[in-house]
C-alpha cells in the first residue's frame, strides 16, 4: 500500500506583492486537484504575517507527489512566482505516522 504524502509549502511575498502572490497561488489549485493522486490542495494565509501564504497538499503516494513536482503547470507557476517571493519557498514533506501496535 502506498504511503500518503502531505506537503506544506511556505511562501513569503515581497513587500507590496502579497495580492499578486495570492492570485498566482490560486491558479495552482484547479490544475493540481485534477492531477492523478491529488487528495487535497489548499492555500492558507498566516494571520500573524500577511506576507506569508501556506500551501497544504495531500497526495495518495510519493509517486503522485513527484509527478506533481515535475508537472508543467508547477514549473510555469514557480517561474512566475519567483519574482513575487522574498526568498525561495520552504517545503516540508510529511508521511502518515504508523498506527501504534497493541
C-alpha positions as a Markdown table, in Angstrom:
| # | Residue | x | y | z |
|---|---|---|---|---|
| 1 | Unk | 0.0 | 0.0 | 0.0 |
| 2 | Unk | 1.3 | 3.4 | -1.0 |
| 3 | Unk | 2.1 | 5.9 | 1.8 |
| 4 | Unk | 0.2 | 9.2 | 1.7 |
| 5 | Unk | 2.2 | 12.4 | 1.5 |
| 6 | Unk | 1.3 | 15.8 | 3.0 |
| 7 | Unk | 3.4 | 18.6 | 1.6 |
| 8 | Unk | 3.5 | 22.0 | 3.3 |
| 9 | Unk | 5.0 | 24.9 | 1.4 |
| 10 | Unk | 5.6 | 28.3 | 3.0 |
| 11 | Unk | 5.8 | 31.2 | 0.6 |
| 12 | Unk | 6.7 | 34.8 | 1.7 |
| 13 | Unk | 5.8 | 37.6 | -0.7 |
| 14 | Unk | 8.0 | 40.6 | -1.2 |
| 15 | Unk | 6.5 | 43.7 | 0.5 |
| 16 | Unk | 3.7 | 45.0 | -1.7 |
| 17 | Unk | 3.4 | 41.8 | -3.8 |
| 18 | Unk | 1.1 | 39.9 | -1.4 |
| 19 | Unk | -2.0 | 40.2 | -3.6 |
| 20 | Unk | -0.2 | 39.1 | -6.7 |
| 21 | Unk | 1.3 | 36.1 | -4.9 |
| 22 | Unk | -2.1 | 35.1 | -3.6 |
| 23 | Unk | -3.6 | 35.4 | -7.1 |
| 24 | Unk | -0.8 | 33.3 | -8.6 |
| 25 | Unk | -1.1 | 30.7 | -5.9 |
| 26 | Unk | -4.9 | 30.4 | -6.6 |
| 27 | Unk | -4.1 | 29.5 | -10.2 |
| 28 | Unk | -2.4 | 26.3 | -9.0 |
| 29 | Unk | -5.4 | 24.9 | -7.1 |
| 30 | Unk | -7.6 | 23.6 | -10.0 |
| 31 | Unk | -4.8 | 22.0 | -12.1 |
| 32 | Unk | -3.3 | 20.4 | -9.0 |
| 33 | Unk | -6.6 | 18.9 | -7.9 |
| 34 | Unk | -7.1 | 17.5 | -11.4 |
| 35 | Unk | -3.8 | 15.6 | -11.2 |
| 36 | Unk | -3.9 | 11.8 | -10.5 |
| 37 | Unk | -3.4 | 11.1 | -6.8 |
| 38 | Unk | -4.1 | 14.6 | -5.5 |
| 39 | Unk | -6.4 | 14.3 | -2.5 |
| 40 | Unk | -6.5 | 18.0 | -1.5 |
| 41 | Unk | -4.7 | 21.3 | -2.3 |
| 42 | Unk | -5.4 | 24.4 | -0.2 |
| 43 | Unk | -3.9 | 27.8 | 0.3 |
| 44 | Unk | -3.9 | 29.4 | 3.7 |
| 45 | Unk | -2.9 | 32.9 | 4.9 |
| 46 | Unk | -0.7 | 33.2 | 8.0 |
| 47 | Unk | -2.7 | 35.5 | 10.4 |
| 48 | Unk | 0.5 | 36.7 | 12.1 |
| 49 | Unk | 2.3 | 37.6 | 8.8 |
| 50 | Unk | 0.1 | 38.8 | 5.9 |
| 51 | Unk | 3.1 | 38.3 | 3.6 |
| 52 | Unk | 3.1 | 34.5 | 4.2 |
| 53 | Unk | 0.9 | 32.0 | 2.3 |
| 54 | Unk | 1.0 | 28.4 | 3.2 |
| 55 | Unk | 0.0 | 25.7 | 0.7 |
| 56 | Unk | -1.1 | 22.3 | 2.2 |
| 57 | Unk | -1.3 | 19.4 | -0.3 |
| 58 | Unk | -2.2 | 15.8 | 0.3 |
| 59 | Unk | -1.2 | 13.1 | -2.2 |
| 60 | Unk | -2.0 | 9.4 | -2.4 |
| 61 | Unk | 1.6 | 8.5 | -2.8 |
| 62 | Unk | 5.2 | 9.7 | -3.1 |
| 63 | Unk | 5.0 | 8.9 | -6.8 |
| 64 | Unk | 1.9 | 11.1 | -7.3 |
| 65 | Unk | 3.6 | 14.0 | -5.5 |
| 66 | Unk | 6.8 | 13.5 | -7.5 |
| 67 | Unk | 4.7 | 13.7 | -10.7 |
| 68 | Unk | 3.2 | 16.9 | -9.5 |
| 69 | Unk | 6.7 | 18.3 | -8.8 |
| 70 | Unk | 7.5 | 17.5 | -12.5 |
| 71 | Unk | 4.3 | 18.9 | -13.9 |
| 72 | Unk | 4.4 | 21.7 | -16.5 |
| 73 | Unk | 1.9 | 23.8 | -14.6 |
| 74 | Unk | 4.0 | 23.8 | -11.4 |
| 75 | Unk | 7.2 | 24.7 | -13.4 |
| 76 | Unk | 5.3 | 27.6 | -15.0 |
| 77 | Unk | 3.9 | 28.8 | -11.7 |
| 78 | Unk | 7.2 | 28.7 | -10.0 |
| 79 | Unk | 8.7 | 30.8 | -12.8 |
| 80 | Unk | 6.0 | 33.4 | -12.4 |
| 81 | Unk | 6.1 | 33.3 | -8.6 |
| 82 | Unk | 9.9 | 33.7 | -8.2 |
| 83 | Unk | 9.7 | 37.4 | -8.9 |
| 84 | Unk | 7.0 | 37.8 | -6.2 |
| 85 | Unk | 8.8 | 36.0 | -3.4 |
| 86 | Unk | 11.1 | 37.2 | -0.7 |
| 87 | Unk | 13.3 | 34.1 | -0.9 |
| 88 | Unk | 12.7 | 30.5 | -2.0 |
| 89 | Unk | 9.7 | 28.6 | -0.9 |
| 90 | Unk | 10.2 | 26.4 | 2.2 |
| 91 | Unk | 8.9 | 22.9 | 1.7 |
| 92 | Unk | 8.2 | 20.2 | 4.2 |
| 93 | Unk | 7.1 | 16.7 | 3.1 |
| 94 | Unk | 5.4 | 14.6 | 5.7 |
| 95 | Unk | 4.2 | 11.0 | 5.7 |
| 96 | Unk | 1.4 | 9.4 | 7.8 |
| 97 | Unk | 2.5 | 8.2 | 11.2 |
| 98 | Unk | 2.3 | 4.5 | 11.6 |
| 99 | Unk | -0.6 | 3.2 | 13.8 |
| 100 | Unk | 0.5 | 2.1 | 17.3 |
| 101 | Unk | 0.8 | -1.6 | 17.7 |
| 102 | Unk | -1.0 | -3.2 | 20.7 |
